Coordinates of N, CA and C in Angstrom, one line a residue:
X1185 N 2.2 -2.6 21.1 CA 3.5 -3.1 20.6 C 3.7 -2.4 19.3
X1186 N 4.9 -2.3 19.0 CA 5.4 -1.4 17.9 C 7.0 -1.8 17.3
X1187 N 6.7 -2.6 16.4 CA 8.0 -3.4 15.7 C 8.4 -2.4 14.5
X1188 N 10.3 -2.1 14.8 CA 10.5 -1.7 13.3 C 10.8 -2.7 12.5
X1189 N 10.7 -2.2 11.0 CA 10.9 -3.2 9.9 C 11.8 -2.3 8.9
X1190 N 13.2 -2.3 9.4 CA 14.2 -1.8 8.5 C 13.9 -2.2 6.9
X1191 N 13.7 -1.2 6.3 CA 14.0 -1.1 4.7 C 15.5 -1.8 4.3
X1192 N 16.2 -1.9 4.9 CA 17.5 -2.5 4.6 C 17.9 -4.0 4.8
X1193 N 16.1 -4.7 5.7 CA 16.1 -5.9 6.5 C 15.0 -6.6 5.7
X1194 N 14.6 -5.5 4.7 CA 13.2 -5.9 3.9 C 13.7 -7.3 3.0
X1195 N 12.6 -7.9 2.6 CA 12.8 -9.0 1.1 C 12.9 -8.3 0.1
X1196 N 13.8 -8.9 -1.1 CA 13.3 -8.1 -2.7 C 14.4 -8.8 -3.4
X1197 N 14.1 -8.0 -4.8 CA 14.7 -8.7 -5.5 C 15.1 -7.7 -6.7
X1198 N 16.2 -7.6 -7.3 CA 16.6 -6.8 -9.0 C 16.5 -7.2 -10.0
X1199 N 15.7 -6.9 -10.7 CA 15.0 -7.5 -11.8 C 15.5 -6.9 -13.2
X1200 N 16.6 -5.5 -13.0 CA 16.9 -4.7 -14.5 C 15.4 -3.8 -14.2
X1201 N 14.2 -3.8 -14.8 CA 13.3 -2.7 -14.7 C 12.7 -2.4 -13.6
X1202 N 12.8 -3.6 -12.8 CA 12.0 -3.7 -11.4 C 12.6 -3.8 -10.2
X1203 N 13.3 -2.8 -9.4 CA 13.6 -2.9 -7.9 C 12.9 -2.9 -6.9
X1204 N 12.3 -4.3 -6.3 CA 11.6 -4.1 -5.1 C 12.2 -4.9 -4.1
X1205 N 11.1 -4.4 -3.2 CA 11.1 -4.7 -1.8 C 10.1 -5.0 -0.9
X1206 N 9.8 -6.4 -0.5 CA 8.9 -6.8 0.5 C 8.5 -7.1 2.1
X1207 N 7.4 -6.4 2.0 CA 7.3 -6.3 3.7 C 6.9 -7.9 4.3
X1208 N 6.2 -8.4 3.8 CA 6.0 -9.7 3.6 C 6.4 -11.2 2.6
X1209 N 6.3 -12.2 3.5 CA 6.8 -13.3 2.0 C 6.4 -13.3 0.7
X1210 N 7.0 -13.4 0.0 CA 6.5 -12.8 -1.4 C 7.6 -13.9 -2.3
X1211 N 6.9 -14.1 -3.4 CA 7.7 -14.7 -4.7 C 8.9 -15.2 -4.2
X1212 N 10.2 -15.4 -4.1 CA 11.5 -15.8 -3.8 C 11.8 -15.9 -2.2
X1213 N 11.2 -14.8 -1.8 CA 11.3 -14.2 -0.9 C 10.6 -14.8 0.7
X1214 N 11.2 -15.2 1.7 CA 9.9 -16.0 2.5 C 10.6 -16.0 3.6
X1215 N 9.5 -15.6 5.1 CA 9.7 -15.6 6.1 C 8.6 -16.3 7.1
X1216 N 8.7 -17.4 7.9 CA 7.7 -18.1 8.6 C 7.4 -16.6 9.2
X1217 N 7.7 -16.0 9.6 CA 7.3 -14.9 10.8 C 6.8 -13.6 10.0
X1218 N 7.2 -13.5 9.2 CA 6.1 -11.9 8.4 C 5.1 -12.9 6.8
X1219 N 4.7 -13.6 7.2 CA 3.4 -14.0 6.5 C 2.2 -13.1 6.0
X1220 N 1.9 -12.2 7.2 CA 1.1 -11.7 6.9 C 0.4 -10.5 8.7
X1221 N -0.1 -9.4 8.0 CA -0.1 -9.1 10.0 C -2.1 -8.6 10.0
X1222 N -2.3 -9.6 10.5 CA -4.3 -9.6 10.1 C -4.3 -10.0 8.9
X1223 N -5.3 -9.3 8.3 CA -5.4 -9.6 6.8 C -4.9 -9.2 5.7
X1224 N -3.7 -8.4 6.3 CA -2.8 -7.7 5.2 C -1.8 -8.9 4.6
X1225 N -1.5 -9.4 3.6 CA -1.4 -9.8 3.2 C -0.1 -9.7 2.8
X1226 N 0.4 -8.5 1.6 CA 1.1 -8.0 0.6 C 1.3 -6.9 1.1
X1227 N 3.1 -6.1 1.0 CA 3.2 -4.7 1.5 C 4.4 -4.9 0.2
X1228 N 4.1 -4.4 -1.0 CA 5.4 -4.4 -2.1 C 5.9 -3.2 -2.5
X1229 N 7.1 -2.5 -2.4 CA 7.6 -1.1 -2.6 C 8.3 -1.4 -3.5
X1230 N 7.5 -0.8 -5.0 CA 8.8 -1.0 -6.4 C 9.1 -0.1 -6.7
X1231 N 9.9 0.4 -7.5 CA 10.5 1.3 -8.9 C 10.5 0.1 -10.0
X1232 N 9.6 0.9 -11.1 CA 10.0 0.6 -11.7 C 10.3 1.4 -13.1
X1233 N 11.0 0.9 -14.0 CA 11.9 1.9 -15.1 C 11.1 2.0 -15.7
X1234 N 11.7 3.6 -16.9 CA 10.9 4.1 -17.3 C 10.4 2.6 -18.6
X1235 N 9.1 3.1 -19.0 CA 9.0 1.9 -20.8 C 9.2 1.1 -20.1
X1236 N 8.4 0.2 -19.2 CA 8.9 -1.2 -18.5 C 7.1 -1.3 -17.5
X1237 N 7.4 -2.6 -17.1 CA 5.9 -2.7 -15.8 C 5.8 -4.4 -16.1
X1238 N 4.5 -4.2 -14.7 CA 4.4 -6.3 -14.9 C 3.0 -6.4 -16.2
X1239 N 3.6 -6.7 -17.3 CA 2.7 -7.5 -18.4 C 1.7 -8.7 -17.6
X1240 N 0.5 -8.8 -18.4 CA -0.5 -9.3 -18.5 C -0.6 -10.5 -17.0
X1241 N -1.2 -10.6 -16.4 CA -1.1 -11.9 -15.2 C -2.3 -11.8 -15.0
X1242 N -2.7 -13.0 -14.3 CA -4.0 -13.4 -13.1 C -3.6 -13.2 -11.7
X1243 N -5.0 -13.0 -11.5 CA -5.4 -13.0 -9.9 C -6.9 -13.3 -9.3
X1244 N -6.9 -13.8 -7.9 CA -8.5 -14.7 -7.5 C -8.4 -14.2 -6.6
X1245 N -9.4 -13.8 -6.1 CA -9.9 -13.7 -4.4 C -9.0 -12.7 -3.7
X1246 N -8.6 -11.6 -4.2 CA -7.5 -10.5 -3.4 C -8.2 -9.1 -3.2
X1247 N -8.0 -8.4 -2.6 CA -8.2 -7.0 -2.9 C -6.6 -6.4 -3.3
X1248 N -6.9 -5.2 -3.9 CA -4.9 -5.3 -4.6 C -5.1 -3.5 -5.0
X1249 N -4.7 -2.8 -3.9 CA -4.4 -1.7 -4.0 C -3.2 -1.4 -4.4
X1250 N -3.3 -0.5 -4.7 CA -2.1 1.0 -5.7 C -1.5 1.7 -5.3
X1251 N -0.6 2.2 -5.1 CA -1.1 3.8 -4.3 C 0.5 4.2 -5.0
X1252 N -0.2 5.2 -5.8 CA 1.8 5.5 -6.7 C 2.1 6.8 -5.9
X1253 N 3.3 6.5 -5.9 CA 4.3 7.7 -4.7 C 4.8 8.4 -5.8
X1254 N 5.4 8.6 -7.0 CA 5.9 8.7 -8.0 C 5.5 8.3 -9.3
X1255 N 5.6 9.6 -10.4 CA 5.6 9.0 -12.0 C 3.6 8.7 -11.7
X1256 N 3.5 7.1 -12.6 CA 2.2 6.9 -13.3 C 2.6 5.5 -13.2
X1257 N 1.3 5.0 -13.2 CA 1.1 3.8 -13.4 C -0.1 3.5 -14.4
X1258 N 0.0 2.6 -15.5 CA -1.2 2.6 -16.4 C -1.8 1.0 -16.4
X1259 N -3.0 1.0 -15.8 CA -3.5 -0.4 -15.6 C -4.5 -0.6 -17.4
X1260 N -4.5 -2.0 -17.2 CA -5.4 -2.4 -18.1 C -5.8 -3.6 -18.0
X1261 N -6.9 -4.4 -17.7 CA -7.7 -5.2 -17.7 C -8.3 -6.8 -18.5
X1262 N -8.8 -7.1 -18.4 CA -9.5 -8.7 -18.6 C -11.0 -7.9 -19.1
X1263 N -11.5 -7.2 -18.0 CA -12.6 -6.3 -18.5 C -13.2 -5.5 -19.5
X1264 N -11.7 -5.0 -19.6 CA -11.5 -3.8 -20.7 C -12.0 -2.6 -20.0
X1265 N -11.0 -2.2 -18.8 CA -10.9 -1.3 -18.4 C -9.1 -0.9 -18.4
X1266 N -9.5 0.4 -18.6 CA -7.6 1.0 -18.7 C -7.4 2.4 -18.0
X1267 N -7.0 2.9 -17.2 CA -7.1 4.1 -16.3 C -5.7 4.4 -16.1
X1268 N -4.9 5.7 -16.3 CA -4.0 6.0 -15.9 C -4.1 6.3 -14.4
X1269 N -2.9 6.6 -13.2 CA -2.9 6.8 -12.1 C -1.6 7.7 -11.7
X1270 N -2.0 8.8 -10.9 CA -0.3 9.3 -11.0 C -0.3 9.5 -9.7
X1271 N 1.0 10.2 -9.3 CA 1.3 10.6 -8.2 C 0.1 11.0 -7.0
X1272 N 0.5 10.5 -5.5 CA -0.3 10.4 -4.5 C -2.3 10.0 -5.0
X1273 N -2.3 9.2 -5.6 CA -3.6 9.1 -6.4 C -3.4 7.4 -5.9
X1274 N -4.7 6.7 -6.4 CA -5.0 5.3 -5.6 C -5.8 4.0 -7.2
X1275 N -6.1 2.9 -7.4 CA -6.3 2.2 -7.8 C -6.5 1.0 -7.2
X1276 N -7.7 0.5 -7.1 CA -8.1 -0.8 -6.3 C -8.9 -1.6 -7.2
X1277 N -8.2 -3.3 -7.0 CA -8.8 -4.2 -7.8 C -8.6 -5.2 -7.0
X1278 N -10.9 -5.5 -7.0 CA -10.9 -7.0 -6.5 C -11.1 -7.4 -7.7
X1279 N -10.1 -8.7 -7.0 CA -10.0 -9.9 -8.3 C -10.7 -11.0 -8.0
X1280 N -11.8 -11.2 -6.8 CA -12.2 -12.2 -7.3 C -12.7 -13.4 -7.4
X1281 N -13.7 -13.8 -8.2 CA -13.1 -15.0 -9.5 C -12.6 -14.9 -10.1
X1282 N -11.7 -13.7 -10.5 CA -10.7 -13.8 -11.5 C -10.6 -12.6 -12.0
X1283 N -9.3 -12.5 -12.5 CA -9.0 -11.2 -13.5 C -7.7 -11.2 -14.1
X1284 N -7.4 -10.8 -14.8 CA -6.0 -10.6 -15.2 C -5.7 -9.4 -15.7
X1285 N -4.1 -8.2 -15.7 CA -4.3 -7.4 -16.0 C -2.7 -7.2 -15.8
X1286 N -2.5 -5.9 -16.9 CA -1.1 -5.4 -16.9 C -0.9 -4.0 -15.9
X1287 N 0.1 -4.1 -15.6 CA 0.4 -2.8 -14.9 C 1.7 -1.7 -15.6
X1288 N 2.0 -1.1 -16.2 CA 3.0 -0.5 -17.2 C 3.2 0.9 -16.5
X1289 N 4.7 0.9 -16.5 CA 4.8 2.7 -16.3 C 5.1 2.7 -17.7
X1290 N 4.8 4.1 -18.3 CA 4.1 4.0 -19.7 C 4.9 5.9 -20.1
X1291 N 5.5 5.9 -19.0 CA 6.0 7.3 -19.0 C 7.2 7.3 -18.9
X1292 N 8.2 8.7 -19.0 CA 9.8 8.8 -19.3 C 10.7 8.9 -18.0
X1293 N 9.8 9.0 -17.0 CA 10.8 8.5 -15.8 C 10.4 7.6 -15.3
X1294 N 10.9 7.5 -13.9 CA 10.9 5.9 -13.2 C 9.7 6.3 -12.4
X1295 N 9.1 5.3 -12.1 CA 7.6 5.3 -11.3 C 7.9 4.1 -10.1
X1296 N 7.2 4.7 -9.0 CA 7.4 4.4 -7.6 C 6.3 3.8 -7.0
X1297 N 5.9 2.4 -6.7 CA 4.5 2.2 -6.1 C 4.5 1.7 -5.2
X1298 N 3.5 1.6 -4.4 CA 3.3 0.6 -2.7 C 2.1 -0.3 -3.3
X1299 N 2.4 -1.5 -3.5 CA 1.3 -2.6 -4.0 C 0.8 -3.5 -3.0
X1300 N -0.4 -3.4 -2.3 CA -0.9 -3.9 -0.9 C -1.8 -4.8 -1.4
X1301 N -1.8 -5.8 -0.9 CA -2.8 -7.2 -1.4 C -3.4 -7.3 -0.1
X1302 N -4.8 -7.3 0.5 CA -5.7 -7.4 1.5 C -6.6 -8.6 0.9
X1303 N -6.4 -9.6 2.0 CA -7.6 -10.4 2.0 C -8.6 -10.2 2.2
X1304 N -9.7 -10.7 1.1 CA -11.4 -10.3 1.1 C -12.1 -11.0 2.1
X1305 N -13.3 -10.4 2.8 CA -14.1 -11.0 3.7 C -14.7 -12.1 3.0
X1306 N -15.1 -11.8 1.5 CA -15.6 -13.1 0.6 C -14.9 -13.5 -0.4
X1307 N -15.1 -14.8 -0.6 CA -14.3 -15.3 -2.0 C -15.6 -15.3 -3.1
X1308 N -15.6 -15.8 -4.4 CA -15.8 -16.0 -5.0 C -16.7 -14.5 -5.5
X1309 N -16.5 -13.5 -5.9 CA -17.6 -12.7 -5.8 C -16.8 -12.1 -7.5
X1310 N -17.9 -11.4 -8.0 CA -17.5 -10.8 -9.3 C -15.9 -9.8 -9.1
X1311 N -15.3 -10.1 -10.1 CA -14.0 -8.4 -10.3 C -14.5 -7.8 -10.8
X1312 N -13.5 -6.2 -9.9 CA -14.3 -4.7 -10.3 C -12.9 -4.4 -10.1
X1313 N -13.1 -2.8 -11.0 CA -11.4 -1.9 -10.9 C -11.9 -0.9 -10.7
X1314 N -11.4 0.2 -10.2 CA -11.4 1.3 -9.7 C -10.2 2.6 -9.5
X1315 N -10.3 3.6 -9.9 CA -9.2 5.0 -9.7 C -10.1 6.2 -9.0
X1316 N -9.3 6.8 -8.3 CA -9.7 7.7 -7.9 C -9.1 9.1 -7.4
X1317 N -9.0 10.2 -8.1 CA -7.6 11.3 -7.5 C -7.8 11.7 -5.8
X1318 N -6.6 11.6 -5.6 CA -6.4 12.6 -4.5 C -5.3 13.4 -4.1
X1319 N -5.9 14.2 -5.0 CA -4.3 15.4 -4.6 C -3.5 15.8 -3.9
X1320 N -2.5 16.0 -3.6 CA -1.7 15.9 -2.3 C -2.1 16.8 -0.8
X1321 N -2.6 17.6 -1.7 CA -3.2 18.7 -0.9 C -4.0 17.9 -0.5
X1322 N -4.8 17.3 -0.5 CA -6.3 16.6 0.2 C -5.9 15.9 1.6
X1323 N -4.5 15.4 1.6 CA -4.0 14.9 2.6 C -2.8 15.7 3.4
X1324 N -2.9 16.9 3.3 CA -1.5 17.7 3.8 C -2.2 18.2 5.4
X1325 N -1.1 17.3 6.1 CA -1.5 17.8 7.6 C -2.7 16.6 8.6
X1326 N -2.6 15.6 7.7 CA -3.8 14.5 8.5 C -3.6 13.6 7.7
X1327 N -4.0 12.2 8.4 CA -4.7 11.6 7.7 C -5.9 11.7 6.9
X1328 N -5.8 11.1 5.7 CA -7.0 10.8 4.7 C -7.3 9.4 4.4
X1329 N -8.7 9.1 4.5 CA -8.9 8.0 4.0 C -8.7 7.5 2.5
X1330 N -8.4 6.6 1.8 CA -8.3 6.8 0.3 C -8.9 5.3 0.0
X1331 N -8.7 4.0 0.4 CA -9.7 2.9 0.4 C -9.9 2.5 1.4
X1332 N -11.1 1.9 1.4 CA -11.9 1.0 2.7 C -12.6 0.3 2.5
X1333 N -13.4 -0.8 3.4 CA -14.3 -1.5 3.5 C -15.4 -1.2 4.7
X1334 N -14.9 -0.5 5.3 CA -15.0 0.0 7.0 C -16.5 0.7 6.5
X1335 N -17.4 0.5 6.9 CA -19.0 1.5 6.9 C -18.6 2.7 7.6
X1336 N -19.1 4.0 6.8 CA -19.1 4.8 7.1 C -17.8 5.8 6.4
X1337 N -16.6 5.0 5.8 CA -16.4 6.0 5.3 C -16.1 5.6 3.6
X1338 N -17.1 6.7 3.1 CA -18.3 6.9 2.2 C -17.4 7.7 1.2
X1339 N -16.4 8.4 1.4 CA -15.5 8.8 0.6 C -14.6 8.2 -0.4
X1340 N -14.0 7.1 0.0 CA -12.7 6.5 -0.1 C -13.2 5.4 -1.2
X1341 N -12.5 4.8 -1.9 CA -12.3 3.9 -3.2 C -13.2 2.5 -2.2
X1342 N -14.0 1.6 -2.6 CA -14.4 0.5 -1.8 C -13.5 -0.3 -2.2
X1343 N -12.9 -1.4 -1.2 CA -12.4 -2.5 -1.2 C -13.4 -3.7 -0.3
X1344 N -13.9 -5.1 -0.4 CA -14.0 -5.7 -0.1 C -13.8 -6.5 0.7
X1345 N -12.9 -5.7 2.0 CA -12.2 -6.6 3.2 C -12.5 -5.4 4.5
X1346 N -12.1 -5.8 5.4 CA -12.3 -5.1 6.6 C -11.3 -4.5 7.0
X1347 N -11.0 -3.6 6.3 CA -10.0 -2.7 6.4 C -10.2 -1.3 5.8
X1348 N -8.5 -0.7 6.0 CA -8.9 1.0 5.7 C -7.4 1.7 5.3
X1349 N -7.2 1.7 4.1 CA -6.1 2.1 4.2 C -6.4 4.3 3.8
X1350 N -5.3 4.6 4.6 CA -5.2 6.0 4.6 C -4.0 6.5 4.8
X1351 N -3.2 7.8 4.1 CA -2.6 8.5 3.4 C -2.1 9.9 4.5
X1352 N -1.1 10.7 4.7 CA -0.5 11.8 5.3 C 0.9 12.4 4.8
X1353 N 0.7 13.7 4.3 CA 1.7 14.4 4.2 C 2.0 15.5 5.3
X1354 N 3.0 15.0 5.9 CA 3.4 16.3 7.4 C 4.5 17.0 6.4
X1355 N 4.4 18.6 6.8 CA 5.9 18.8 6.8 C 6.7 18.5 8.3
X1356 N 8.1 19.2 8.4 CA 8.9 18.7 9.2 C 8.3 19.9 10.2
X1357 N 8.0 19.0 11.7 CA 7.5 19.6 13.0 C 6.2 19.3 12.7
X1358 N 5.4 18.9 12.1 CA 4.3 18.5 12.2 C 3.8 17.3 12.4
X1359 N 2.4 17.2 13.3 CA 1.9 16.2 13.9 C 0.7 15.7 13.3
X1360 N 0.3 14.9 13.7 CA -1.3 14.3 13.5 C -1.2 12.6 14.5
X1361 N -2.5 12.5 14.3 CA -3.1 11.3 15.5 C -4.0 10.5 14.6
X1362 N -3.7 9.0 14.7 CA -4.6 8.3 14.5 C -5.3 6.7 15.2
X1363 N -6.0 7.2 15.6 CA -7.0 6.1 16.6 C -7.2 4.6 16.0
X1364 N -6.8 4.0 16.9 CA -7.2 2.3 16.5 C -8.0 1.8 17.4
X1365 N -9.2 1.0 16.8 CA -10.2 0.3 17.6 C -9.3 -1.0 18.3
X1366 N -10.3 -1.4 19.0 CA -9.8 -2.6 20.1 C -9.9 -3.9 18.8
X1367 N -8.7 -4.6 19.0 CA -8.4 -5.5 17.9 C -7.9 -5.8 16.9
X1368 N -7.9 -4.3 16.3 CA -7.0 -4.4 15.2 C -5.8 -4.1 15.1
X1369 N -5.3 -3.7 14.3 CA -3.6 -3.9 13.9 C -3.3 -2.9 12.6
X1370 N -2.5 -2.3 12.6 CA -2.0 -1.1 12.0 C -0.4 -1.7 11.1
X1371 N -0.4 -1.4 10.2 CA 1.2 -1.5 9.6 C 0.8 0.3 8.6
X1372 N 2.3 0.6 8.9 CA 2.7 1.9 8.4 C 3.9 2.0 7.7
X1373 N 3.7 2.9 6.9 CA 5.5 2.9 6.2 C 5.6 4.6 5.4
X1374 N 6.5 5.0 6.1 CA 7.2 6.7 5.2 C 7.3 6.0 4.2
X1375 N 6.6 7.3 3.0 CA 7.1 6.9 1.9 C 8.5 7.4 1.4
X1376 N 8.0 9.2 1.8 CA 9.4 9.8 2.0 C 9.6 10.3 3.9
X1377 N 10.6 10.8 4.1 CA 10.7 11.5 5.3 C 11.7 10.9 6.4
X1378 N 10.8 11.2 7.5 CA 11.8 10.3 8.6 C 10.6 10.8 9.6
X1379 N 9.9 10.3 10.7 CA 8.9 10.1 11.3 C 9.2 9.5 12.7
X1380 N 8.1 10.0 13.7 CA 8.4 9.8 15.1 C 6.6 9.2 15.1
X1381 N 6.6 7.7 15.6 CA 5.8 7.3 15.9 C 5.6 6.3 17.1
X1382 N 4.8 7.3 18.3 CA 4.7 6.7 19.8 C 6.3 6.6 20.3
X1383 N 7.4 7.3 20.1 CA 8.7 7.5 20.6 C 9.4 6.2 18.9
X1384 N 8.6 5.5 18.4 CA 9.7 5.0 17.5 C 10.2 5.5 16.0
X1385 N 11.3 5.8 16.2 CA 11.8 6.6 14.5 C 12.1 5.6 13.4
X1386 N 10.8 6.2 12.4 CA 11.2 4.9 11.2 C 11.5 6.2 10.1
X1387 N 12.5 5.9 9.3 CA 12.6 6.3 8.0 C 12.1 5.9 6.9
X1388 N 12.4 7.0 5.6 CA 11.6 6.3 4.1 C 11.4 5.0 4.0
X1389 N 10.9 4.1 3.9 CA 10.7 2.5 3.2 C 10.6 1.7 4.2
X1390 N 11.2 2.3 5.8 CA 11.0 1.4 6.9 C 9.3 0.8 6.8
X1391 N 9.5 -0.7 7.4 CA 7.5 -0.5 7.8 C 7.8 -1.0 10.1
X1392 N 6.2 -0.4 9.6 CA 6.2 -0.2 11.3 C 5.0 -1.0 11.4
X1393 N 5.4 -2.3 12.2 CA 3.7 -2.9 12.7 C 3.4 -2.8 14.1
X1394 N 2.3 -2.5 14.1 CA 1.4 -2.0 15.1 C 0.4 -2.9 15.7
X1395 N 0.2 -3.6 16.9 CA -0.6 -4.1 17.8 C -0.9 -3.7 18.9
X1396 N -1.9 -3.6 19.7 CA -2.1 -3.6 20.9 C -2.1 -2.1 21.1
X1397 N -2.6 -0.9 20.4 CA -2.4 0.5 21.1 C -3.8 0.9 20.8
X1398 N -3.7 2.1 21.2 CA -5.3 2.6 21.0 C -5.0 4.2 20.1
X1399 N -4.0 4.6 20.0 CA -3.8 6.1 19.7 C -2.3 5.9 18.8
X1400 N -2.2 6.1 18.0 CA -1.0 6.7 17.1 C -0.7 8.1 17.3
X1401 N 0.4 9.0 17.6 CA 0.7 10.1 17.1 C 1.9 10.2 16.5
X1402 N 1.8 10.5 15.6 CA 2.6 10.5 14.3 C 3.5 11.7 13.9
X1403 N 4.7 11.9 14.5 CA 5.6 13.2 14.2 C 6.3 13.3 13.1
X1404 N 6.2 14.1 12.2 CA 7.6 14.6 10.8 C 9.2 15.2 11.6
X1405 N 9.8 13.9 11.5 CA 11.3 14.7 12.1 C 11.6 14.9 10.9
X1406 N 11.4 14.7 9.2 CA 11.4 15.9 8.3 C 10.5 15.9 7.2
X1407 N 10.1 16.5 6.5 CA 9.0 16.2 5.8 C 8.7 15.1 5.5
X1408 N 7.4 14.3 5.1 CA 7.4 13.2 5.2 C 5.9 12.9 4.4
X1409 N 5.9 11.7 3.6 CA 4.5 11.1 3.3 C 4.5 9.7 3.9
X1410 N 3.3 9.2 4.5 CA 2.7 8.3 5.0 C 1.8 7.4 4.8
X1411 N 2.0 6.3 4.6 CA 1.2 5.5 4.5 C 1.0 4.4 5.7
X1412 N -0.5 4.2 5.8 CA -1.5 3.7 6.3 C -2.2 2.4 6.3
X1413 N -2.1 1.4 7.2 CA -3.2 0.2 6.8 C -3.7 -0.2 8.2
X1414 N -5.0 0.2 8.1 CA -5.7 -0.6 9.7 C -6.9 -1.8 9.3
X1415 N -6.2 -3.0 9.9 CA -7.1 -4.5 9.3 C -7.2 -5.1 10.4
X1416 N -8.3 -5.7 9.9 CA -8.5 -6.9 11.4 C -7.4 -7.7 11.7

């Protein structure tokens, strides 16, 4: 099964520095029926302005990936950790017993992020933060892995859930394939482009949830970046 999820049908909200949009119930925003699809939790697509970001907050028991499409994003911590992150590059924080931390675009244009909240297989366990580059090139023409929990792949940022999120830039006419085990569940979303997946065309910011298949093939009807989440 393969559901679109118009960008234009999304939740969100205008905030003056913050324009987003939710793939799931979120803050204001609430749908009995997109709660959540497995253990994905959070699917948040912002802009936000330049000199602007979300100041200081908490969080418990999440995994809480990054993944900036645009610009930079500058984290900083409870820990006293602070890492910048730029374009197609990744940032993962389990929170938890706790953490709190700011997120700032800290730069002169507008910065673009996909903010994905995954439920942990455990609660209570120490916070950790994490960055890690991956240049666009590293994903041109395939999937890449960029976090997981999944054994075995040994490359990617760790998160603490049973899941795997992973990354693709097609140009336009290009393909790639990606395999799903028996049971799980996929949600996808163009960051940029317009994309042919299993006959369904989603565009930039559309999300696409996925149950019940065994094979993805993933077409660029024009150039395109991709994002990835396979969860129990």
């Amino acid at each position: 099964m393969i559901e679109l999820r118009p960008h234009s049908k999304l939740g969100g909200a205008h905030h003056g520095w913050l324009d987003t949009r939710h793939h799931f119930s979120f803050a204001e925003y609430y749908d009995p029926n997109r709660m959540h699809w497995g253990n994905l939790r959070v699917w948040n697509d912002d802009t936000i302005a330049p000199r602007s970001g979300f100041p200081r907050h908490p969080h418990r028991d999440m995994e809480i990936i990054t993944y900036v499409r645009k610009g930079a994003i500058t984290h900083q911590d409870s820990l006293g950790n602070k890492g910048r992150t730029e374009a197609g590059d990744v940032q993962v924080m389990s929170a938890g017993t706790g953490i709190a931390h700011s997120e700032m675009n800290e730069e002169d244009e507008t910065t673009q992020i996909f903010q994905i909240w995954i439920m942990p297989n455990e609660a209570g366990l120490p916070p950790t933060w994490g960055t890690k580059p991956f240049p666009k090139g590293d994903h041109s023409g395939s999937f890449v892995t960029l976090a997981s929990g999944i054994p075995g792949d040994d490359e990617a940022l760790p998160i603490r859930t049973d899941a795997r999120m992973v990354a693709a830039t097609l140009e336009a006419g290009q393909s790639t394939e990606y395999h799903i085990a028996a049971g799980r569940k996929v949600y996808l979303v163009p960051a940029t482009g317009k994309i042919d997946v299993n006959g369904v065309v989603a565009s930039a910011g559309d999300g696409v949830a996925i149950s019940d298949e065994q094979l993805l093939k993933v077409s660029a009807l024009d150039g395109s970046e991709i994002v990835l989440v396979d969860v129990a």
